[in-house]
Amino acid sequence: MAPRTRFAPSPTWAPHIWHLRTAMYAWLEAKKNGWIFFMRLEDTDQERFVAWSADILIDCIKWIGIEPDEWFMGENVPEKWEYWPYVQSKRKDLYKKYALELIEKWAAFYCFCPKQQEVSEVTSNLHDHNCRNLSKEEIETKLAKWTPYIIRHKIPLNEHIIIEDMVHGTQKIDTNTLDDSVLLKSDWHATYHLAHLVDDHLMKTTHVVRWEEWLPSLPKHTLLFKQAWFEAPKYVHLALIMIIDKETWTKRKFSKRKWDPGVIDIMQKWYLPEAVFNYLVFLWWNPWEWETKEFYTKEELINVFDLADCNKSWALFDIEKLNWMNSKYIANLETNELYTRIEEYLTKYDKDFYENIFSKSTKEFNIKILKELKTRLRYLGEYKELTTFIYGEPNARTDLLLNPKMKIDNIEIVKKWLKLALDILNSDSLDFSELDNIKDVFVEKIATEWLKNGQVLWPIRVALSWEEFSPWAFELIYILWKEKSIQRIQKIFEKI
Ligand code: GLU
């Protein structure tokens, strides 16, 4: 039977970068080795359960391009999947059955202590529960009286357990340092410890990939599998993600409370999923050719990725680096493909702009804009902001025409340069469909007048864009075409 690995998120909030990362790493390893990759929804913690979270998780997984072989998708799931259901809240009865079996196997015990003690997981003596050694008769009497109970893990005392992690290595743990954790709560909901044991046993998981927060639980889980006489999966605990705090400029753990970017933010800004995939893989893992090759397709990653080579230590999530990588991916997209993606973005997130501006312009015009913006967009969600000066009719800004730093300080001279631009734009010899032609004609004319390119082009660019920063004057003329370019320069000309 093929090995099986899984991604098992808890739907407690909007998905975070580490969710994507964990899913991607498990999926890559599965694809590379021909394993089965499945997804299980771990919604046993009813207090932290957030209803919409599962749907968003599904969107994120689809967006990044992962296709699980088996998963929990919606209500109408193909029941052909052998280990169905993949949602823990639908497996409640199973957990109780296995908890009782663990008692039979001396791996767990009934705990009848009052509520107060039930929640106190750590006491001065970790095994100081009255109930650990109750006799069979005492237990039966309490059960007959309907005394409420929970079921706890019975940690074997004075032993050592060897834990193994594919990335972190092997460690010997003294069992006396482990507490008798709750396995089944009084409402018969399983805790993660029990649910994980039962599900990964029944679903025949051979490899568990999860984030490092679970590493301290590994001794308990290793023990549980042993005490239950189940074959334990191999574990990989992936290191944490850090971020530089914008207030203190120090490193800290990712936090949703501090509004660190989540997957939804990244999707809504319309980063390219292939760029995000590439970036996240490289946060904890490098192939040997790392020095020379930074851009990998998913297929290439499947070939070279190796879970066992992941970094043990945390990685720093750097949005600037992601922006850089994403902009390279955008620049490399074929323009028609970029056009389609921009359309998808606008129809989803900015219908108004799409209907009233984008789709009212000709495709030819939009494509020209895209060709010029291709190397400037950090993510596609920036499109509207970066093109306001192209599509819109903003107010002509005369304040930017002079630029003392560039020694442009005489408005009469500026007027002359603008006039020169108008003459070129009005001449029949200018071919507006060729960026290079526009550039050549302007550069030649400026040279014959013994002027400096930088100086002359500054007010022309300002007159065309009305912005302090924008593409070059030639690029603007190429995008705006004859009529619009002339109109804009004339408009500012009349104001000075
Ligand atoms: N449900 C756990 C979490 O979201 C994952 C644990 C696991 O993958 O085993 O943290």
mmCIF file of C-alpha atoms in Angstrom, residues 58-363:
data_model
loop_
_atom_site.group_PDB
_atom_site.id
_atom_site.type_symbol
_atom_site.label_atom_id
_atom_site.label_comp_id
_atom_site.label_asym_id
_atom_site.label_seq_id
_atom_site.Cartn_x
_atom_site.Cartn_y
_atom_site.Cartn_z
ATOM 1 C CA ILE A 58 -10.498 25.016 0.693
ATOM 2 C CA ASP A 59 -10.183 28.183 -1.426
ATOM 3 C CA CYS A 60 -6.591 28.688 -0.305
ATOM 4 C CA ILE A 61 -5.577 25.133 -1.054
ATOM 5 C CA LYS A 62 -7.145 25.312 -4.508
ATOM 6 C CA TRP A 63 -5.582 28.700 -5.118
ATOM 7 C CA ILE A 64 -2.053 27.546 -4.395
ATOM 8 C CA GLY A 65 -2.629 24.640 -6.763
ATOM 9 C CA ILE A 66 -2.738 21.659 -4.441
ATOM 10 C CA GLU A 67 -5.119 18.848 -5.280
ATOM 11 C CA PRO A 68 -5.599 16.441 -2.406
ATOM 12 C CA ASP A 69 -6.252 12.823 -3.387
ATOM 13 C CA GLU A 70 -8.878 12.587 -0.626
ATOM 14 C CA TRP A 71 -10.429 15.356 1.438
ATOM 15 C CA PHE A 72 -13.402 16.788 3.215
ATOM 16 C CA MET A 73 -14.810 19.094 0.516
ATOM 17 C CA GLY A 74 -18.336 20.235 1.404
ATOM 18 C CA GLU A 75 -21.288 17.984 2.125
ATOM 19 C CA ASN A 76 -21.499 16.005 -1.107
ATOM 20 C CA VAL A 77 -18.244 14.194 -0.878
ATOM 21 C CA PRO A 78 -17.640 11.020 -2.834
ATOM 22 C CA GLU A 79 -18.116 8.300 -0.276
ATOM 23 C CA LYS A 80 -15.859 6.058 -2.293
ATOM 24 C CA TRP A 81 -13.011 7.407 -0.242
ATOM 25 C CA GLU A 82 -12.230 4.648 2.121
ATOM 26 C CA TYR A 83 -11.504 6.628 5.228
ATOM 27 C CA TRP A 84 -14.485 8.960 5.005
ATOM 28 C CA PRO A 85 -15.453 11.162 6.826
ATOM 29 C CA TYR A 86 -12.423 13.432 6.901
ATOM 30 C CA VAL A 87 -13.991 15.811 9.407
ATOM 31 C CA GLN A 88 -13.350 15.099 13.051
ATOM 32 C CA SER A 89 -16.703 16.348 14.335
ATOM 33 C CA LYS A 90 -18.284 13.571 12.264
ATOM 34 C CA ARG A 91 -16.095 10.943 13.908
ATOM 35 C CA LYS A 92 -17.071 11.616 17.519
ATOM 36 C CA ASP A 93 -18.357 8.110 18.306
ATOM 37 C CA LEU A 94 -15.178 6.523 17.067
ATOM 38 C CA TYR A 95 -13.103 8.487 19.550
ATOM 39 C CA LYS A 96 -15.137 7.318 22.508
ATOM 40 C CA LYS A 97 -14.840 3.696 21.375
ATOM 41 C CA TYR A 98 -11.063 4.009 21.117
ATOM 42 C CA ALA A 99 -10.774 5.851 24.434
ATOM 43 C CA LEU A 100 -12.491 2.902 26.130
ATOM 44 C CA GLU A 101 -10.175 0.519 24.303
ATOM 45 C CA LEU A 102 -7.190 2.448 25.618
ATOM 46 C CA ILE A 103 -8.490 1.917 29.152
ATOM 47 C CA GLU A 104 -8.574 -1.817 28.449
ATOM 48 C CA LYS A 105 -4.984 -1.614 27.269
ATOM 49 C CA TRP A 106 -3.863 0.242 30.456
ATOM 50 C CA ALA A 107 -3.063 3.298 28.362
ATOM 51 C CA ALA A 108 -5.798 5.502 29.813
ATOM 52 C CA PHE A 109 -7.955 5.868 32.909
ATOM 53 C CA TYR A 110 -11.286 7.306 33.990
ATOM 54 C CA CYS A 111 -10.846 10.524 35.929
ATOM 55 C CA PHE A 112 -13.797 11.500 38.123
ATOM 56 C CA CYS A 113 -12.143 14.553 39.688
ATOM 57 C CA PRO A 114 -14.273 17.692 39.880
ATOM 58 C CA LYS A 115 -14.226 20.201 37.008
ATOM 59 C CA GLN A 116 -11.624 22.355 38.728
ATOM 60 C CA GLN A 117 -9.038 19.631 38.475
ATOM 61 C CA GLU A 118 -10.102 18.604 35.017
ATOM 62 C CA VAL A 119 -8.765 21.770 33.469
ATOM 63 C CA SER A 120 -5.632 21.949 35.571
ATOM 64 C CA GLU A 121 -3.311 20.158 33.182
ATOM 65 C CA VAL A 122 -0.122 20.807 35.091
ATOM 66 C CA THR A 123 0.114 20.314 38.846
ATOM 67 C CA SER A 124 3.183 20.165 41.065
ATOM 68 C CA ASN A 125 3.044 16.421 40.656
ATOM 69 C CA LEU A 126 2.059 15.619 37.107
ATOM 70 C CA HIS A 127 0.479 12.319 38.052
ATOM 71 C CA ASP A 128 -1.242 13.456 41.209
ATOM 72 C CA HIS A 129 -4.683 12.307 40.166
ATOM 73 C CA ASN A 130 -6.744 10.430 42.660
ATOM 74 C CA CYS A 131 -8.158 8.403 39.870
ATOM 75 C CA ARG A 132 -5.025 6.989 38.308
ATOM 76 C CA ASN A 133 -5.078 3.918 40.493
ATOM 77 C CA LEU A 134 -8.759 3.402 41.296
ATOM 78 C CA SER A 135 -9.809 -0.239 41.694
ATOM 79 C CA LYS A 136 -12.157 -1.890 39.231
ATOM 80 C CA GLU A 137 -14.929 -1.866 41.871
ATOM 81 C CA GLU A 138 -14.463 1.841 42.663
ATOM 82 C CA ILE A 139 -14.705 2.693 38.968
ATOM 83 C CA GLU A 140 -17.808 0.559 38.499
ATOM 84 C CA THR A 141 -19.531 2.144 41.487
ATOM 85 C CA LYS A 142 -18.851 5.646 40.192
ATOM 86 C CA LEU A 143 -20.018 4.764 36.695
ATOM 87 C CA ALA A 144 -23.178 3.181 38.090
ATOM 88 C CA LYS A 145 -23.914 6.453 39.916
ATOM 89 C CA TRP A 146 -23.446 8.410 36.679
ATOM 90 C CA THR A 147 -20.529 10.353 38.146
ATOM 91 C CA PRO A 148 -19.221 12.620 35.347
ATOM 92 C CA TYR A 149 -15.810 11.637 34.092
ATOM 93 C CA ILE A 150 -13.129 12.396 31.582
ATOM 94 C CA ILE A 151 -10.566 9.984 30.210
ATOM 95 C CA ARG A 152 -6.880 10.695 30.702
ATOM 96 C CA HIS A 153 -3.734 9.300 29.200
ATOM 97 C CA LYS A 154 -1.975 6.984 31.648
ATOM 98 C CA ILE A 155 1.667 7.886 31.268
ATOM 99 C CA PRO A 156 3.895 4.944 32.237
ATOM 100 C CA LEU A 157 6.177 6.120 35.046
ATOM 101 C CA ASN A 158 9.954 5.786 35.396
ATOM 102 C CA GLU A 159 10.545 4.952 31.775
ATOM 103 C CA HIS A 160 12.232 6.571 28.838
ATOM 104 C CA ILE A 161 10.761 7.033 25.425
ATOM 105 C CA ILE A 162 12.705 7.652 22.223
ATOM 106 C CA ILE A 163 11.130 10.243 19.972
ATOM 107 C CA GLU A 164 12.096 10.625 16.348
ATOM 108 C CA ASP A 165 11.566 13.455 13.944
ATOM 109 C CA MET A 166 12.798 13.401 10.347
ATOM 110 C CA VAL A 167 14.177 16.938 10.661
ATOM 111 C CA HIS A 168 14.921 17.358 14.363
ATOM 112 C CA GLY A 169 16.465 13.937 14.904
ATOM 113 C CA THR A 170 16.182 11.572 17.858
ATOM 114 C CA GLN A 171 15.736 12.399 21.529
ATOM 115 C CA LYS A 172 15.326 10.412 24.742
ATOM 116 C CA ILE A 173 12.557 11.666 27.038
ATOM 117 C CA ASP A 174 11.925 10.798 30.683
ATOM 118 C CA THR A 175 8.250 9.834 30.948
ATOM 119 C CA ASN A 176 8.013 11.342 34.445
ATOM 120 C CA THR A 177 8.151 14.763 32.804
ATOM 121 C CA LEU A 178 4.903 14.116 30.927
ATOM 122 C CA ASP A 179 1.452 14.783 32.355
ATOM 123 C CA ASP A 180 -1.635 12.608 32.129
ATOM 124 C CA SER A 181 -3.302 14.691 29.452
ATOM 125 C CA VAL A 182 -7.025 14.624 28.840
ATOM 126 C CA LEU A 183 -7.961 12.362 25.916
ATOM 127 C CA LEU A 184 -11.747 12.509 26.080
ATOM 128 C CA LYS A 185 -13.617 15.442 27.606
ATOM 129 C CA SER A 186 -16.740 15.135 29.741
ATOM 130 C CA ASP A 187 -18.905 16.004 26.726
ATOM 131 C CA TRP A 188 -17.210 13.057 24.938
ATOM 132 C CA HIS A 189 -15.392 15.280 22.547
ATOM 133 C CA ALA A 190 -11.889 14.035 21.893
ATOM 134 C CA THR A 191 -8.882 16.236 22.463
ATOM 135 C CA TYR A 192 -6.328 16.535 19.692
ATOM 136 C CA HIS A 193 -4.097 13.869 21.316
ATOM 137 C CA LEU A 194 -6.767 11.182 21.026
ATOM 138 C CA ALA A 195 -8.266 12.314 17.715
ATOM 139 C CA HIS A 196 -4.839 12.369 16.101
ATOM 140 C CA LEU A 197 -4.070 8.845 17.347
ATOM 141 C CA VAL A 198 -7.355 7.383 16.150
ATOM 142 C CA ASP A 199 -7.504 9.172 12.822
ATOM 143 C CA ASP A 200 -3.924 8.673 11.787
ATOM 144 C CA HIS A 201 -4.202 5.003 12.764
ATOM 145 C CA LEU A 202 -7.476 4.417 10.902
ATOM 146 C CA MET A 203 -6.520 6.555 7.924
ATOM 147 C CA LYS A 204 -3.253 4.640 7.662
ATOM 148 C CA THR A 205 -1.105 7.769 7.806
ATOM 149 C CA THR A 206 2.541 6.895 7.371
ATOM 150 C CA HIS A 207 3.960 10.442 7.518
ATOM 151 C CA VAL A 208 2.730 13.308 9.698
ATOM 152 C CA VAL A 209 3.827 16.769 8.604
ATOM 153 C CA ARG A 210 2.855 19.495 11.039
ATOM 154 C CA TRP A 211 4.255 22.674 12.494
ATOM 155 C CA GLU A 212 6.706 22.868 15.359
ATOM 156 C CA GLU A 213 4.148 23.899 17.963
ATOM 157 C CA TRP A 214 3.324 20.182 18.191
ATOM 158 C CA LEU A 215 6.881 19.020 18.811
ATOM 159 C CA PRO A 216 6.456 19.099 22.637
ATOM 160 C CA SER A 217 3.511 16.689 22.225
ATOM 161 C CA LEU A 218 5.562 14.158 20.270
ATOM 162 C CA PRO A 219 6.584 12.116 23.363
ATOM 163 C CA LYS A 220 2.927 11.717 24.314
ATOM 164 C CA HIS A 221 1.938 10.784 20.799
ATOM 165 C CA THR A 222 4.777 8.305 20.446
ATOM 166 C CA LEU A 223 3.710 6.727 23.743
ATOM 167 C CA LEU A 224 0.066 6.622 22.755
ATOM 168 C CA PHE A 225 0.788 4.758 19.543
ATOM 169 C CA LYS A 226 2.957 2.303 21.452
ATOM 170 C CA GLN A 227 0.457 1.758 24.252
ATOM 171 C CA ALA A 228 -2.380 1.309 21.756
ATOM 172 C CA TRP A 229 -0.297 -1.247 19.798
ATOM 173 C CA PHE A 230 -0.643 0.815 16.656
ATOM 174 C CA GLU A 231 2.119 1.450 14.167
ATOM 175 C CA ALA A 232 3.305 5.019 14.621
ATOM 176 C CA PRO A 233 3.738 7.302 11.603
ATOM 177 C CA LYS A 234 7.004 9.105 10.924
ATOM 178 C CA TYR A 235 6.937 12.736 12.016
ATOM 179 C CA VAL A 236 8.241 15.960 10.528
ATOM 180 C CA HIS A 237 7.836 19.153 12.531
ATOM 181 C CA LEU A 238 8.283 22.238 10.403
ATOM 182 C CA ALA A 239 9.978 25.256 11.941
ATOM 183 C CA LEU A 240 8.193 28.442 12.845
ATOM 184 C CA ILE A 241 7.768 31.535 10.739
ATOM 185 C CA MET A 242 9.079 34.802 12.093
ATOM 186 C CA ILE A 243 8.446 38.320 10.952
ATOM 187 C CA ILE A 244 10.057 41.659 11.757
ATOM 188 C CA ASP A 245 7.736 43.635 13.991
ATOM 189 C CA LYS A 246 7.040 47.036 12.429
ATOM 190 C CA GLU A 247 6.913 48.746 15.845
ATOM 191 C CA THR A 248 9.916 47.297 17.604
ATOM 192 C CA TRP A 249 11.978 46.205 14.580
ATOM 193 C CA THR A 250 12.683 42.914 16.268
ATOM 194 C CA LYS A 251 11.888 39.391 15.164
ATOM 195 C CA ARG A 252 8.781 37.746 16.525
ATOM 196 C CA LYS A 253 6.422 34.906 15.754
ATOM 197 C CA PHE A 254 3.750 35.475 13.137
ATOM 198 C CA SER A 255 0.600 36.668 14.778
ATOM 199 C CA LYS A 256 -2.894 37.113 13.463
ATOM 200 C CA ARG A 257 -3.607 39.548 16.283
ATOM 201 C CA LYS A 258 -0.976 41.892 14.858
ATOM 202 C CA TRP A 259 -2.497 41.660 11.385
ATOM 203 C CA ASP A 260 0.486 40.001 9.810
ATOM 204 C CA PRO A 261 -0.323 39.068 6.227
ATOM 205 C CA GLY A 262 -2.550 36.010 5.998
ATOM 206 C CA VAL A 263 -3.217 33.916 2.936
ATOM 207 C CA ILE A 264 -6.412 35.862 2.263
ATOM 208 C CA ASP A 265 -4.495 39.167 2.091
ATOM 209 C CA ILE A 266 -2.101 37.625 -0.366
ATOM 210 C CA MET A 267 -4.923 36.208 -2.465
ATOM 211 C CA GLN A 268 -6.851 39.463 -2.415
ATOM 212 C CA LYS A 269 -3.850 41.449 -3.530
ATOM 213 C CA TRP A 270 -3.665 38.937 -6.334
ATOM 214 C CA TYR A 271 -0.139 37.672 -5.958
ATOM 215 C CA LEU A 272 0.575 34.926 -8.447
ATOM 216 C CA PRO A 273 0.116 31.579 -6.707
ATOM 217 C CA GLU A 274 3.107 30.113 -8.547
ATOM 218 C CA ALA A 275 5.333 32.895 -7.142
ATOM 219 C CA VAL A 276 4.004 32.442 -3.609
ATOM 220 C CA PHE A 277 4.575 28.696 -3.924
ATOM 221 C CA ASN A 278 8.144 29.230 -5.044
ATOM 222 C CA TYR A 279 8.804 31.773 -2.292
ATOM 223 C CA LEU A 280 7.369 29.695 0.550
ATOM 224 C CA VAL A 281 9.195 26.529 -0.433
ATOM 225 C CA PHE A 282 12.478 28.380 -0.297
ATOM 226 C CA LEU A 283 11.883 29.725 3.178
ATOM 227 C CA TRP A 284 12.815 26.450 4.855
ATOM 228 C CA TRP A 285 14.473 24.488 2.166
ATOM 229 C CA ASN A 286 17.149 24.981 -0.501
ATOM 230 C CA PRO A 287 18.259 22.732 -3.317
ATOM 231 C CA TRP A 288 21.953 22.466 -3.936
ATOM 232 C CA GLU A 289 21.715 24.752 -6.976
ATOM 233 C CA TRP A 290 20.220 27.521 -4.828
ATOM 234 C CA GLU A 291 23.077 29.875 -5.644
ATOM 235 C CA THR A 292 22.238 29.919 -9.313
ATOM 236 C CA LYS A 293 18.571 29.120 -9.658
ATOM 237 C CA GLU A 294 15.808 30.856 -7.755
ATOM 238 C CA PHE A 295 12.784 30.291 -9.923
ATOM 239 C CA TYR A 296 11.252 26.871 -9.941
ATOM 240 C CA THR A 297 7.994 25.645 -11.377
ATOM 241 C CA LYS A 298 5.874 23.390 -9.236
ATOM 242 C CA GLU A 299 6.861 20.420 -11.397
ATOM 243 C CA GLU A 300 10.546 21.167 -10.913
ATOM 244 C CA LEU A 301 10.016 21.509 -7.184
ATOM 245 C CA ILE A 302 8.293 18.136 -7.051
ATOM 246 C CA ASN A 303 11.444 16.625 -8.530
ATOM 247 C CA VAL A 304 14.019 18.292 -6.324
ATOM 248 C CA PHE A 305 12.190 18.790 -3.017
ATOM 249 C CA ASP A 306 13.115 16.630 -0.041
ATOM 250 C CA LEU A 307 11.303 16.964 3.267
ATOM 251 C CA ALA A 308 14.221 15.516 5.182
ATOM 252 C CA ASP A 309 16.392 18.452 4.078
ATOM 253 C CA CYS A 310 14.181 21.142 5.605
ATOM 254 C CA ASN A 311 15.810 23.665 7.906
ATOM 255 C CA LYS A 312 15.437 23.054 11.610
ATOM 256 C CA SER A 313 15.453 26.702 12.495
ATOM 257 C CA TRP A 314 12.782 29.328 11.983
ATOM 258 C CA ALA A 315 12.546 31.319 8.776
ATOM 259 C CA LEU A 316 11.909 35.001 8.306
ATOM 260 C CA PHE A 317 8.916 35.937 6.197
ATOM 261 C CA ASP A 318 9.934 39.001 4.231
ATOM 262 C CA ILE A 319 7.165 40.636 2.238
ATOM 263 C CA GLU A 320 9.696 42.680 0.251
ATOM 264 C CA LYS A 321 11.382 39.507 -0.944
ATOM 265 C CA LEU A 322 8.002 38.055 -1.873
ATOM 266 C CA ASN A 323 7.160 41.269 -3.756
ATOM 267 C CA TRP A 324 10.426 41.017 -5.615
ATOM 268 C CA MET A 325 9.849 37.398 -6.576
ATOM 269 C CA ASN A 326 6.242 38.054 -7.531
ATOM 270 C CA SER A 327 7.175 41.005 -9.723
ATOM 271 C CA LYS A 328 9.681 38.798 -11.562
ATOM 272 C CA TYR A 329 6.954 36.252 -12.200
ATOM 273 C CA ILE A 330 4.632 38.997 -13.467
ATOM 274 C CA ALA A 331 7.323 40.383 -15.757
ATOM 275 C CA ASN A 332 7.809 36.914 -17.234
ATOM 276 C CA LEU A 333 4.139 36.324 -17.939
ATOM 277 C CA GLU A 334 3.040 36.450 -21.527
ATOM 278 C CA THR A 335 1.067 39.726 -21.929
ATOM 279 C CA ASN A 336 -2.165 38.022 -22.966
ATOM 280 C CA GLU A 337 -1.957 35.763 -19.940
ATOM 281 C CA LEU A 338 -1.360 38.800 -17.745
ATOM 282 C CA TYR A 339 -4.392 40.451 -19.321
ATOM 283 C CA THR A 340 -6.566 37.448 -18.461
ATOM 284 C CA ARG A 341 -5.345 37.456 -14.872
ATOM 285 C CA ILE A 342 -5.960 41.176 -14.473
ATOM 286 C CA GLU A 343 -9.467 40.647 -15.815
ATOM 287 C CA GLU A 344 -10.027 37.852 -13.301
ATOM 288 C CA TYR A 345 -8.772 40.051 -10.507
ATOM 289 C CA LEU A 346 -10.900 43.048 -11.447
ATOM 290 C CA THR A 347 -14.086 41.076 -12.006
ATOM 291 C CA LYS A 348 -13.675 39.540 -8.567
ATOM 292 C CA TYR A 349 -12.504 42.470 -6.469
ATOM 293 C CA ASP A 350 -13.202 45.664 -8.396
ATOM 294 C CA LYS A 351 -16.267 45.215 -10.554
ATOM 295 C CA ASP A 352 -16.878 48.941 -10.647
ATOM 296 C CA PHE A 353 -13.474 49.743 -12.102
ATOM 297 C CA TYR A 354 -13.757 46.769 -14.441
ATOM 298 C CA GLU A 355 -17.157 47.716 -15.816
ATOM 299 C CA ASN A 356 -16.774 51.469 -15.979
ATOM 300 C CA ILE A 357 -13.164 51.870 -16.949
ATOM 301 C CA PHE A 358 -11.253 48.754 -17.909
ATOM 302 C CA SER A 359 -13.803 47.143 -20.180
ATOM 303 C CA LYS A 360 -14.735 50.514 -21.712
ATOM 304 C CA SER A 361 -11.201 50.881 -23.041
ATOM 305 C CA THR A 362 -10.148 48.842 -26.039
ATOM 306 C CA LYS A 363 -8.257 45.630 -25.436
#
